[in-house]
Every structure is written in structure tokens, then in C-alpha cells.
Amino acid sequence: MNHALDTIATGLAASQTMMDTIADNLSNVNTTGFKSETPEFQTLLYQDGIQPGANSTGQTVYPSGLELGTGVKVASIKDTLTQGTLTSTGNPLDLAINGSGYFQVLMPNGQTAYTRDGAFQLNSTGQLVTSSGYQVLPNITIPSNATSVTIGTDGTVSVTLPGSSTASQVGQIQLASFVNPQGLQPLGGNLYASTTSSGTAVNGAPQSNGLGSVNQSYLEASNVDVVQSMVNMISAERAYQLGTQVASAIDNQLNYLAQAAAGA
């Protein structure tokens, strides 16, 4: 019976992880560029009593085995990298990636981080920065007297200055891509770091080498499906309730056996 309790405990932990993941998804339903997460589960090791194909006699073998499962584990939590809806904001410094790729950001420690959140602003020197003040890479500086800022779908940044009717290019947004974007490490603040699993970032201009385009005055919304998340939450809740009922039944049986043994 202790084996059964240990096994059902792994199921309860797995259901709790599912609930935690769904809660995180729903809490970020309005987070710009957020990618919903999905846990993946695997069976734990089996206890082999009889292996399939083992000899049952000198001339015969067992057609099936006697293998007892020990429960479930969370193998990974993967991001769902589908495109979020592009929402118009009217802010010329808001950028959304339509397709693959990540904006590049310089962290205070000198590390390059990556993000799908294009809600950019200007700092005191006119540099394009994130809402946390981190510099966008490569560096783009907008003159303080610029009357308009235009960012093309290929990332070209142009400004119009007073007394001029011709726009001047001041920089170009570049995107980064990865062989395995699932391997990026979340840092919080809508930022990711590259890892050995993700591979090294490959930088390029938008609309080149499979990279997406840049849409000015748009932001990419979270790709969380609220309805599906609620369905998944109900399923996880029912699984957890069932697990607790099984654990209670096992506990009652153990108490009964203990009482029976004490009265013998």
C-alpha cells in the first residue's frame, strides 16, 4: 500500500505543476509578447517482476511482462511559440515582430538578452530602450529635434528633421534567431538568455534569412488561449481531486488492515 501512496503522490505533484503553469499563463494574458507554457509528462521507472520475452519454461517465453509503474514526472515545460495577435497602438516606437525572431537587448551586466516585447521608449540621450531602460541593440539614437520617426518592415529607422522634407536613416533594427528557441532561458521581464540548448544567436535584418518583419505602431499580444486554459484548469483540478480520493481510499485500507492486525 505504501507503494500506491508514493505513486499517487507523483500524480498529485504533476497535477499541481499543471495548475501552476496554467495560473502563470492566465496571469500573463495581457503581457506583451508572452508565450504560453505547457508542461510535458513522462512515466517514472518501472519495477520489473517478469520481463516480456523471459523464459517461462525451457521451451516457452512470457508473451507479456509483469511490470509495475511508479508514477509520473514533469519532463519539461515548453513554450508555445505561436504568433500572438498584432495590436495597433498608435505609438511610433512600439514594434511587433510578425514572424520569427527576437529583439536584442543589452543588459546592465553586459549580457545580450532577447525579447518579443517591442514596447520601446527613448532615454535621456535619445537611445531606443526597453521599458526597463535597457538599450536596444544595435544602438539606435533618435535626434531630439526629430519631427517624425519611421521604421520600415525591414527594420530601417528614418527620421525627419525640422526644415527638411527628406527622411534620413539613423539605424536599422536587427533580429536574432535560434536553431532551438525552445532552449532559451527565461529571465523575467519578458527577456530570454541564450543557452547551449538554444544555440548561438544568428543576427540579421528583418525579412531576411527567414526572419519576420517589423511592424511599427503595433505590439504583439500574449498568445494565451483563455478558453483552452480554463478547460485545462478544470481537467487538472479533476485529476487532483481524483488523486486525493484515491489517496484517502488507500489510507482507509491501511487503517483497516492495521486495526485488523491489532485485533488478531
PDB file of C-alpha atoms in Angstrom:
ATOM      1  CA  MET A   1       0.000   0.000   0.000  1.00  0.00           C
ATOM      2  CA  ASN A   2       2.882   2.403   0.661  1.00  0.00           C
ATOM      3  CA  HIS A   3       3.882   1.911  -2.965  1.00  0.00           C
ATOM      4  CA  ALA A   4       0.418   3.041  -4.057  1.00  0.00           C
ATOM      5  CA  LEU A   5       0.626   6.171  -1.894  1.00  0.00           C
ATOM      6  CA  ASP A   6       4.040   7.044  -3.307  1.00  0.00           C
ATOM      7  CA  THR A   7       2.732   6.552  -6.840  1.00  0.00           C
ATOM      8  CA  ILE A   8      -0.384   8.677  -6.395  1.00  0.00           C
ATOM      9  CA  ALA A   9       1.744  11.388  -4.755  1.00  0.00           C
ATOM     10  CA  THR A  10       3.666  11.791  -8.019  1.00  0.00           C
ATOM     11  CA  GLY A  11       0.356  12.268  -9.828  1.00  0.00           C
ATOM     12  CA  LEU A  12      -0.733  14.935  -7.349  1.00  0.00           C
ATOM     13  CA  ALA A  13       2.576  16.764  -7.851  1.00  0.00           C
ATOM     14  CA  ALA A  14       2.143  16.586 -11.625  1.00  0.00           C
ATOM     15  CA  SER A  15      -1.403  17.983 -11.399  1.00  0.00           C
ATOM     16  CA  GLN A  16      -0.124  20.784  -9.172  1.00  0.00           C
ATOM     17  CA  THR A  17       2.544  21.638 -11.745  1.00  0.00           C
ATOM     18  CA  MET A  18      -0.149  21.778 -14.420  1.00  0.00           C
ATOM     19  CA  MET A  19      -2.212  24.138 -12.254  1.00  0.00           C
ATOM     20  CA  ASP A  20       0.833  26.316 -11.545  1.00  0.00           C
ATOM     21  CA  THR A  21       1.603  26.551 -15.270  1.00  0.00           C
ATOM     22  CA  ILE A  22      -1.971  27.446 -16.184  1.00  0.00           C
ATOM     23  CA  ALA A  23      -2.037  30.087 -13.448  1.00  0.00           C
ATOM     24  CA  ASP A  24       1.148  31.633 -14.853  1.00  0.00           C
ATOM     25  CA  ASN A  25      -0.330  31.638 -18.357  1.00  0.00           C
ATOM     26  CA  LEU A  26      -3.556  33.320 -17.256  1.00  0.00           C
ATOM     27  CA  SER A  27      -1.710  35.887 -15.144  1.00  0.00           C
ATOM     28  CA  ASN A  28       0.248  36.884 -18.271  1.00  0.00           C
ATOM     29  CA  VAL A  29      -2.724  37.056 -20.630  1.00  0.00           C
ATOM     30  CA  ASN A  30      -2.064  40.797 -21.112  1.00  0.00           C
ATOM     31  CA  THR A  31       1.744  40.605 -21.133  1.00  0.00           C
ATOM     32  CA  THR A  32       3.227  41.834 -24.407  1.00  0.00           C
ATOM     33  CA  GLY A  33       4.903  39.075 -26.414  1.00  0.00           C
ATOM     34  CA  PHE A  34       4.242  36.398 -23.773  1.00  0.00           C
ATOM     35  CA  LYS A  35       4.309  32.786 -24.958  1.00  0.00           C
ATOM     36  CA  SER A  36       2.080  30.328 -23.139  1.00  0.00           C
ATOM     37  CA  GLU A  37       3.719  27.356 -21.438  1.00  0.00           C
ATOM     38  CA  THR A  38       2.761  23.681 -21.469  1.00  0.00           C
ATOM     39  CA  PRO A  39       4.179  21.010 -19.133  1.00  0.00           C
ATOM     40  CA  GLU A  40       5.144  17.659 -20.612  1.00  0.00           C
ATOM     41  CA  PHE A  41       4.978  14.480 -18.526  1.00  0.00           C
ATOM     42  CA  GLN A  42       6.829  11.168 -18.579  1.00  0.00           C
ATOM     43  CA  THR A  43       6.393   7.886 -16.747  1.00  0.00           C
ATOM     44  CA  LEU A  44       8.824   7.068 -13.966  1.00  0.00           C
ATOM     45  CA  LEU A  45      10.878   3.874 -13.891  1.00  0.00           C
ATOM     46  CA  TYR A  46       9.051   0.563 -13.837  1.00  0.00           C
ATOM     47  CA  GLN A  47       9.597  -2.190 -11.296  1.00  0.00           C
ATOM     48  CA  ASP A  48      10.229  -5.358 -13.300  1.00  0.00           C
ATOM     49  CA  GLY A  49       8.762  -8.563 -11.946  1.00  0.00           C
ATOM     50  CA  ILE A  50       8.892 -10.515 -15.172  1.00  0.00           C
ATOM     51  CA  GLN A  51      10.347  -9.102 -18.358  1.00  0.00           C
ATOM     52  CA  PRO A  52       8.448  -9.717 -21.614  1.00  0.00           C
ATOM     53  CA  GLY A  53      10.185 -12.482 -23.527  1.00  0.00           C
ATOM     54  CA  ALA A  54      11.736 -14.054 -20.429  1.00  0.00           C
ATOM     55  CA  ASN A  55      11.720 -17.848 -20.323  1.00  0.00           C
ATOM     56  CA  SER A  56       8.658 -19.306 -18.624  1.00  0.00           C
ATOM     57  CA  THR A  57       9.952 -22.847 -19.214  1.00  0.00           C
ATOM     58  CA  GLY A  58      12.792 -24.317 -21.162  1.00  0.00           C
ATOM     59  CA  GLN A  59      10.769 -24.098 -24.369  1.00  0.00           C
ATOM     60  CA  THR A  60       8.382 -21.180 -23.814  1.00  0.00           C
ATOM     61  CA  VAL A  61       8.579 -17.447 -23.078  1.00  0.00           C
ATOM     62  CA  TYR A  62       6.249 -14.986 -21.407  1.00  0.00           C
ATOM     63  CA  PRO A  63       4.223 -13.120 -24.087  1.00  0.00           C
ATOM     64  CA  SER A  64       3.811 -10.159 -21.741  1.00  0.00           C
ATOM     65  CA  GLY A  65       5.637  -8.999 -18.660  1.00  0.00           C
ATOM     66  CA  LEU A  66       4.894  -8.124 -15.060  1.00  0.00           C
ATOM     67  CA  GLU A  67       5.987  -4.505 -14.780  1.00  0.00           C
ATOM     68  CA  LEU A  68       4.640  -2.123 -12.175  1.00  0.00           C
ATOM     69  CA  GLY A  69       4.706   1.614 -12.809  1.00  0.00           C
ATOM     70  CA  THR A  70       5.914   4.003 -10.121  1.00  0.00           C
ATOM     71  CA  GLY A  71       4.163   7.175 -11.261  1.00  0.00           C
ATOM     72  CA  VAL A  72       4.755  10.258 -13.347  1.00  0.00           C
ATOM     73  CA  LYS A  73       7.235  13.132 -13.538  1.00  0.00           C
ATOM     74  CA  VAL A  74       7.336  16.537 -15.223  1.00  0.00           C
ATOM     75  CA  ALA A  75       9.825  16.165 -18.068  1.00  0.00           C
ATOM     76  CA  SER A  76       9.811  19.793 -19.235  1.00  0.00           C
ATOM     77  CA  ILE A  77       7.754  22.954 -19.537  1.00  0.00           C
ATOM     78  CA  LYS A  78       7.755  24.140 -23.138  1.00  0.00           C
ATOM     79  CA  ASP A  79       6.797  27.500 -24.593  1.00  0.00           C
ATOM     80  CA  THR A  80       4.132  27.554 -27.286  1.00  0.00           C
ATOM     81  CA  LEU A  81       5.827  29.703 -29.912  1.00  0.00           C
ATOM     82  CA  THR A  82       2.789  30.576 -31.999  1.00  0.00           C
ATOM     83  CA  GLN A  83       2.337  34.153 -33.196  1.00  0.00           C
ATOM     84  CA  GLY A  84       0.372  36.458 -30.919  1.00  0.00           C
ATOM     85  CA  THR A  85      -2.152  38.903 -32.336  1.00  0.00           C
ATOM     86  CA  LEU A  86      -0.655  42.203 -33.509  1.00  0.00           C
ATOM     87  CA  THR A  87      -2.459  45.112 -31.863  1.00  0.00           C
ATOM     88  CA  SER A  88      -2.300  48.690 -33.142  1.00  0.00           C
ATOM     89  CA  THR A  89      -1.163  51.224 -30.532  1.00  0.00           C
ATOM     90  CA  GLY A  90      -0.531  54.420 -32.498  1.00  0.00           C
ATOM     91  CA  ASN A  91       2.849  54.822 -30.773  1.00  0.00           C
ATOM     92  CA  PRO A  92       5.629  55.090 -33.396  1.00  0.00           C
ATOM     93  CA  LEU A  93       8.180  53.497 -31.044  1.00  0.00           C
ATOM     94  CA  ASP A  94       6.085  50.363 -30.493  1.00  0.00           C
ATOM     95  CA  LEU A  95       7.315  47.484 -32.646  1.00  0.00           C
ATOM     96  CA  ALA A  96       5.945  43.992 -33.234  1.00  0.00           C
ATOM     97  CA  ILE A  97       7.664  41.087 -34.964  1.00  0.00           C
ATOM     98  CA  ASN A  98       5.418  39.396 -37.492  1.00  0.00           C
ATOM     99  CA  GLY A  99       7.120  36.017 -37.848  1.00  0.00           C
ATOM    100  CA  SER A 100      10.206  34.546 -36.218  1.00  0.00           C
ATOM    101  CA  GLY A 101      12.971  36.373 -34.399  1.00  0.00           C
ATOM    102  CA  TYR A 102      13.745  38.312 -31.238  1.00  0.00           C
ATOM    103  CA  PHE A 103      14.776  41.868 -30.495  1.00  0.00           C
ATOM    104  CA  GLN A 104      18.214  42.181 -28.888  1.00  0.00           C
ATOM    105  CA  VAL A 105      18.712  43.996 -25.592  1.00  0.00           C
ATOM    106  CA  LEU A 106      21.866  44.975 -23.699  1.00  0.00           C
ATOM    107  CA  MET A 107      21.597  44.055 -20.020  1.00  0.00           C
ATOM    108  CA  PRO A 108      23.356  46.111 -17.302  1.00  0.00           C
ATOM    109  CA  ASN A 109      25.846  43.245 -16.788  1.00  0.00           C
ATOM    110  CA  GLY A 110      26.874  43.403 -20.447  1.00  0.00           C
ATOM    111  CA  GLN A 111      24.937  40.262 -21.393  1.00  0.00           C
ATOM    112  CA  THR A 112      22.751  40.280 -24.502  1.00  0.00           C
ATOM    113  CA  ALA A 113      19.159  39.266 -23.826  1.00  0.00           C
ATOM    114  CA  TYR A 114      16.323  38.628 -26.265  1.00  0.00           C
ATOM    115  CA  THR A 115      12.670  39.610 -26.263  1.00  0.00           C
ATOM    116  CA  ARG A 116       9.469  39.694 -28.306  1.00  0.00           C
ATOM    117  CA  ASP A 117       8.306  42.749 -26.336  1.00  0.00           C
ATOM    118  CA  GLY A 118       8.729  45.770 -28.602  1.00  0.00           C
ATOM    119  CA  ALA A 119       7.240  48.415 -26.296  1.00  0.00           C
ATOM    120  CA  PHE A 120      10.251  50.711 -26.715  1.00  0.00           C
ATOM    121  CA  GLN A 121      10.915  54.221 -25.474  1.00  0.00           C
ATOM    122  CA  LEU A 122      13.687  56.824 -25.612  1.00  0.00           C
ATOM    123  CA  ASN A 123      16.075  57.582 -22.773  1.00  0.00           C
ATOM    124  CA  SER A 124      17.534  60.984 -21.905  1.00  0.00           C
ATOM    125  CA  THR A 125      20.110  60.764 -24.723  1.00  0.00           C
ATOM    126  CA  GLY A 126      17.603  59.643 -27.362  1.00  0.00           C
ATOM    127  CA  GLN A 127      18.633  55.982 -27.394  1.00  0.00           C
ATOM    128  CA  LEU A 128      15.975  53.386 -28.088  1.00  0.00           C
ATOM    129  CA  VAL A 129      15.444  51.387 -24.872  1.00  0.00           C
ATOM    130  CA  THR A 130      13.016  48.919 -23.300  1.00  0.00           C
ATOM    131  CA  SER A 131      10.504  49.921 -20.641  1.00  0.00           C
ATOM    132  CA  SER A 132      13.158  48.892 -18.084  1.00  0.00           C
ATOM    133  CA  GLY A 133      15.708  51.235 -19.664  1.00  0.00           C
ATOM    134  CA  TYR A 134      17.818  48.525 -21.328  1.00  0.00           C
ATOM    135  CA  GLN A 135      19.426  49.589 -24.598  1.00  0.00           C
ATOM    136  CA  VAL A 136      18.158  48.013 -27.804  1.00  0.00           C
ATOM    137  CA  LEU A 137      20.907  46.502 -29.960  1.00  0.00           C
ATOM    138  CA  PRO A 138      22.295  47.662 -32.274  1.00  0.00           C
ATOM    139  CA  ASN A 139      22.247  51.139 -30.760  1.00  0.00           C
ATOM    140  CA  ILE A 140      19.730  53.494 -32.359  1.00  0.00           C
ATOM    141  CA  THR A 141      19.643  57.159 -31.370  1.00  0.00           C
ATOM    142  CA  ILE A 142      16.783  59.445 -32.361  1.00  0.00           C
ATOM    143  CA  PRO A 143      17.694  63.150 -32.599  1.00  0.00           C
ATOM    144  CA  SER A 144      15.856  65.245 -30.019  1.00  0.00           C
ATOM    145  CA  ASN A 145      14.542  67.605 -32.709  1.00  0.00           C
ATOM    146  CA  ALA A 146      13.172  64.878 -34.973  1.00  0.00           C
ATOM    147  CA  THR A 147       9.639  65.670 -36.117  1.00  0.00           C
ATOM    148  CA  SER A 148       8.784  62.085 -37.107  1.00  0.00           C
ATOM    149  CA  VAL A 149      10.175  58.577 -36.808  1.00  0.00           C
ATOM    150  CA  THR A 150       9.539  55.924 -39.438  1.00  0.00           C
ATOM    151  CA  ILE A 151      10.520  52.276 -39.027  1.00  0.00           C
ATOM    152  CA  GLY A 152      10.161  50.089 -42.097  1.00  0.00           C
ATOM    153  CA  THR A 153       9.204  46.435 -42.165  1.00  0.00           C
ATOM    154  CA  ASP A 154      12.874  45.674 -42.890  1.00  0.00           C
ATOM    155  CA  GLY A 155      13.893  47.450 -39.671  1.00  0.00           C
ATOM    156  CA  THR A 156      15.205  50.629 -41.298  1.00  0.00           C
ATOM    157  CA  VAL A 157      14.853  53.580 -38.893  1.00  0.00           C
ATOM    158  CA  SER A 158      14.444  57.003 -40.500  1.00  0.00           C
ATOM    159  CA  VAL A 159      13.721  60.436 -39.046  1.00  0.00           C
ATOM    160  CA  THR A 160      12.583  63.750 -40.451  1.00  0.00           C
ATOM    161  CA  LEU A 161      14.298  66.854 -39.104  1.00  0.00           C
ATOM    162  CA  PRO A 162      12.951  70.421 -38.995  1.00  0.00           C
ATOM    163  CA  GLY A 163      13.330  72.280 -42.289  1.00  0.00           C
ATOM    164  CA  SER A 164      13.758  69.063 -44.269  1.00  0.00           C
ATOM    165  CA  SER A 165      11.186  67.159 -46.278  1.00  0.00           C
ATOM    166  CA  THR A 166      13.510  64.191 -46.789  1.00  0.00           C
ATOM    167  CA  ALA A 167      13.846  61.442 -44.215  1.00  0.00           C
ATOM    168  CA  SER A 168      17.334  60.458 -43.054  1.00  0.00           C
ATOM    169  CA  GLN A 169      18.264  56.934 -41.980  1.00  0.00           C
ATOM    170  CA  VAL A 170      19.684  56.747 -38.439  1.00  0.00           C
ATOM    171  CA  GLY A 171      19.922  52.994 -37.944  1.00  0.00           C
ATOM    172  CA  GLN A 172      18.370  49.602 -38.502  1.00  0.00           C
ATOM    173  CA  ILE A 173      16.641  47.192 -36.165  1.00  0.00           C
ATOM    174  CA  GLN A 174      18.187  43.728 -36.261  1.00  0.00           C
ATOM    175  CA  LEU A 175      16.606  40.491 -35.100  1.00  0.00           C
ATOM    176  CA  ALA A 176      18.126  37.320 -33.696  1.00  0.00           C
ATOM    177  CA  SER A 177      17.082  33.768 -34.477  1.00  0.00           C
ATOM    178  CA  PHE A 178      17.970  30.438 -32.854  1.00  0.00           C
ATOM    179  CA  VAL A 179      18.145  26.864 -34.066  1.00  0.00           C
ATOM    180  CA  ASN A 180      16.144  25.815 -30.992  1.00  0.00           C
ATOM    181  CA  PRO A 181      14.227  28.755 -29.480  1.00  0.00           C
ATOM    182  CA  GLN A 182      12.649  26.317 -27.003  1.00  0.00           C
ATOM    183  CA  GLY A 183      16.090  26.207 -25.379  1.00  0.00           C
ATOM    184  CA  LEU A 184      16.087  29.888 -24.419  1.00  0.00           C
ATOM    185  CA  GLN A 185      16.189  30.546 -20.680  1.00  0.00           C
ATOM    186  CA  PRO A 186      13.507  32.912 -19.313  1.00  0.00           C
ATOM    187  CA  LEU A 187      14.996  35.728 -17.243  1.00  0.00           C
ATOM    188  CA  GLY A 188      11.799  37.523 -16.284  1.00  0.00           C
ATOM    189  CA  GLY A 189      10.896  40.977 -17.521  1.00  0.00           C
ATOM    190  CA  ASN A 190       9.942  39.471 -20.929  1.00  0.00           C
ATOM    191  CA  LEU A 191      13.615  38.659 -21.537  1.00  0.00           C
ATOM    192  CA  TYR A 192      15.407  35.446 -22.512  1.00  0.00           C
ATOM    193  CA  ALA A 193      19.046  34.359 -22.488  1.00  0.00           C
ATOM    194  CA  SER A 194      20.685  32.042 -24.986  1.00  0.00           C
ATOM    195  CA  THR A 195      21.885  28.654 -23.749  1.00  0.00           C
ATOM    196  CA  THR A 196      23.818  25.702 -25.106  1.00  0.00           C
ATOM    197  CA  SER A 197      20.458  24.142 -25.938  1.00  0.00           C
ATOM    198  CA  SER A 198      19.151  27.139 -27.892  1.00  0.00           C
ATOM    199  CA  GLY A 199      22.339  27.541 -29.888  1.00  0.00           C
ATOM    200  CA  THR A 200      24.147  30.772 -30.669  1.00  0.00           C
ATOM    201  CA  ALA A 201      22.088  33.725 -31.859  1.00  0.00           C
ATOM    202  CA  VAL A 202      22.161  34.386 -35.602  1.00  0.00           C
ATOM    203  CA  ASN A 203      21.583  38.085 -36.263  1.00  0.00           C
ATOM    204  CA  GLY A 204      20.132  39.617 -39.373  1.00  0.00           C
ATOM    205  CA  ALA A 205      17.866  42.255 -40.827  1.00  0.00           C
ATOM    206  CA  PRO A 206      14.116  41.673 -40.640  1.00  0.00           C
ATOM    207  CA  GLN A 207      12.662  39.861 -43.688  1.00  0.00           C
ATOM    208  CA  SER A 208      15.987  38.148 -44.385  1.00  0.00           C
ATOM    209  CA  ASN A 209      17.053  34.535 -43.789  1.00  0.00           C
ATOM    210  CA  GLY A 210      13.632  33.510 -42.517  1.00  0.00           C
ATOM    211  CA  LEU A 211      13.299  36.338 -40.007  1.00  0.00           C
ATOM    212  CA  GLY A 212       9.956  38.085 -39.602  1.00  0.00           C
ATOM    213  CA  SER A 213       9.070  41.639 -40.473  1.00  0.00           C
ATOM    214  CA  VAL A 214       8.857  44.588 -38.081  1.00  0.00           C
ATOM    215  CA  ASN A 215       5.521  46.377 -37.763  1.00  0.00           C
ATOM    216  CA  GLN A 216       5.679  49.932 -36.475  1.00  0.00           C
ATOM    217  CA  SER A 217       2.999  51.177 -34.066  1.00  0.00           C
ATOM    218  CA  TYR A 218       1.987  47.610 -33.210  1.00  0.00           C
ATOM    219  CA  LEU A 219       2.625  45.290 -30.268  1.00  0.00           C
ATOM    220  CA  GLU A 220       2.379  41.512 -30.200  1.00  0.00           C
ATOM    221  CA  ALA A 221      -0.220  40.356 -27.704  1.00  0.00           C
ATOM    222  CA  SER A 222       0.129  37.289 -25.498  1.00  0.00           C
ATOM    223  CA  ASN A 223      -0.740  34.057 -27.307  1.00  0.00           C
ATOM    224  CA  VAL A 224      -2.539  32.594 -24.263  1.00  0.00           C
ATOM    225  CA  ASP A 225      -5.841  30.957 -25.225  1.00  0.00           C
ATOM    226  CA  VAL A 226      -8.040  31.811 -22.243  1.00  0.00           C
ATOM    227  CA  VAL A 227     -10.814  29.359 -23.109  1.00  0.00           C
ATOM    228  CA  GLN A 228      -8.413  26.438 -23.587  1.00  0.00           C
ATOM    229  CA  SER A 229      -6.587  27.416 -20.396  1.00  0.00           C
ATOM    230  CA  MET A 230      -9.847  27.232 -18.440  1.00  0.00           C
ATOM    231  CA  VAL A 231     -10.591  23.803 -19.922  1.00  0.00           C
ATOM    232  CA  ASN A 232      -7.093  22.622 -18.965  1.00  0.00           C
ATOM    233  CA  MET A 233      -7.562  24.031 -15.465  1.00  0.00           C
ATOM    234  CA  ILE A 234     -10.781  22.083 -14.957  1.00  0.00           C
ATOM    235  CA  SER A 235      -9.067  18.921 -16.200  1.00  0.00           C
ATOM    236  CA  ALA A 236      -6.103  19.420 -13.847  1.00  0.00           C
ATOM    237  CA  GLU A 237      -8.441  20.148 -10.940  1.00  0.00           C
ATOM    238  CA  ARG A 238     -10.430  16.971 -11.573  1.00  0.00           C
ATOM    239  CA  ALA A 239      -7.235  14.922 -11.806  1.00  0.00           C
ATOM    240  CA  TYR A 240      -6.046  16.367  -8.498  1.00  0.00           C
ATOM    241  CA  GLN A 241      -9.395  15.660  -6.818  1.00  0.00           C
ATOM    242  CA  LEU A 242      -9.341  12.091  -8.117  1.00  0.00           C
ATOM    243  CA  GLY A 243      -5.814  11.641  -6.803  1.00  0.00           C
ATOM    244  CA  THR A 244      -6.783  12.836  -3.329  1.00  0.00           C
ATOM    245  CA  GLN A 245      -9.772  10.465  -3.330  1.00  0.00           C
ATOM    246  CA  VAL A 246      -7.502   7.546  -4.246  1.00  0.00           C
ATOM    247  CA  ALA A 247      -5.041   8.533  -1.523  1.00  0.00           C
ATOM    248  CA  SER A 248      -7.901   8.709   1.001  1.00  0.00           C
ATOM    249  CA  ALA A 249      -9.140   5.264  -0.044  1.00  0.00           C
ATOM    250  CA  ILE A 250      -5.647   3.805   0.342  1.00  0.00           C
ATOM    251  CA  ASP A 251      -5.286   5.429   3.755  1.00  0.00           C
ATOM    252  CA  ASN A 252      -8.610   3.933   4.875  1.00  0.00           C
ATOM    253  CA  GLN A 253      -7.473   0.484   3.758  1.00  0.00           C
ATOM    254  CA  LEU A 254      -4.196   0.849   5.640  1.00  0.00           C
ATOM    255  CA  ASN A 255      -6.086   1.844   8.804  1.00  0.00           C
ATOM    256  CA  TYR A 256      -8.416  -1.121   8.399  1.00  0.00           C
ATOM    257  CA  LEU A 257      -5.503  -3.536   7.995  1.00  0.00           C
ATOM    258  CA  ALA A 258      -3.735  -2.022  10.997  1.00  0.00           C
ATOM    259  CA  GLN A 259      -6.845  -2.393  13.152  1.00  0.00           C
ATOM    260  CA  ALA A 260      -7.381  -5.956  11.922  1.00  0.00           C
ATOM    261  CA  ALA A 261      -3.782  -6.845  12.743  1.00  0.00           C
ATOM    262  CA  ALA A 262      -4.072  -5.304  16.190  1.00  0.00           C
ATOM    263  CA  GLY A 263      -7.214  -7.284  16.937  1.00  0.00           C
ATOM    264  CA  ALA A 264      -5.790 -10.598  15.752  1.00  0.00           C
TER     265      ALA A 264
END
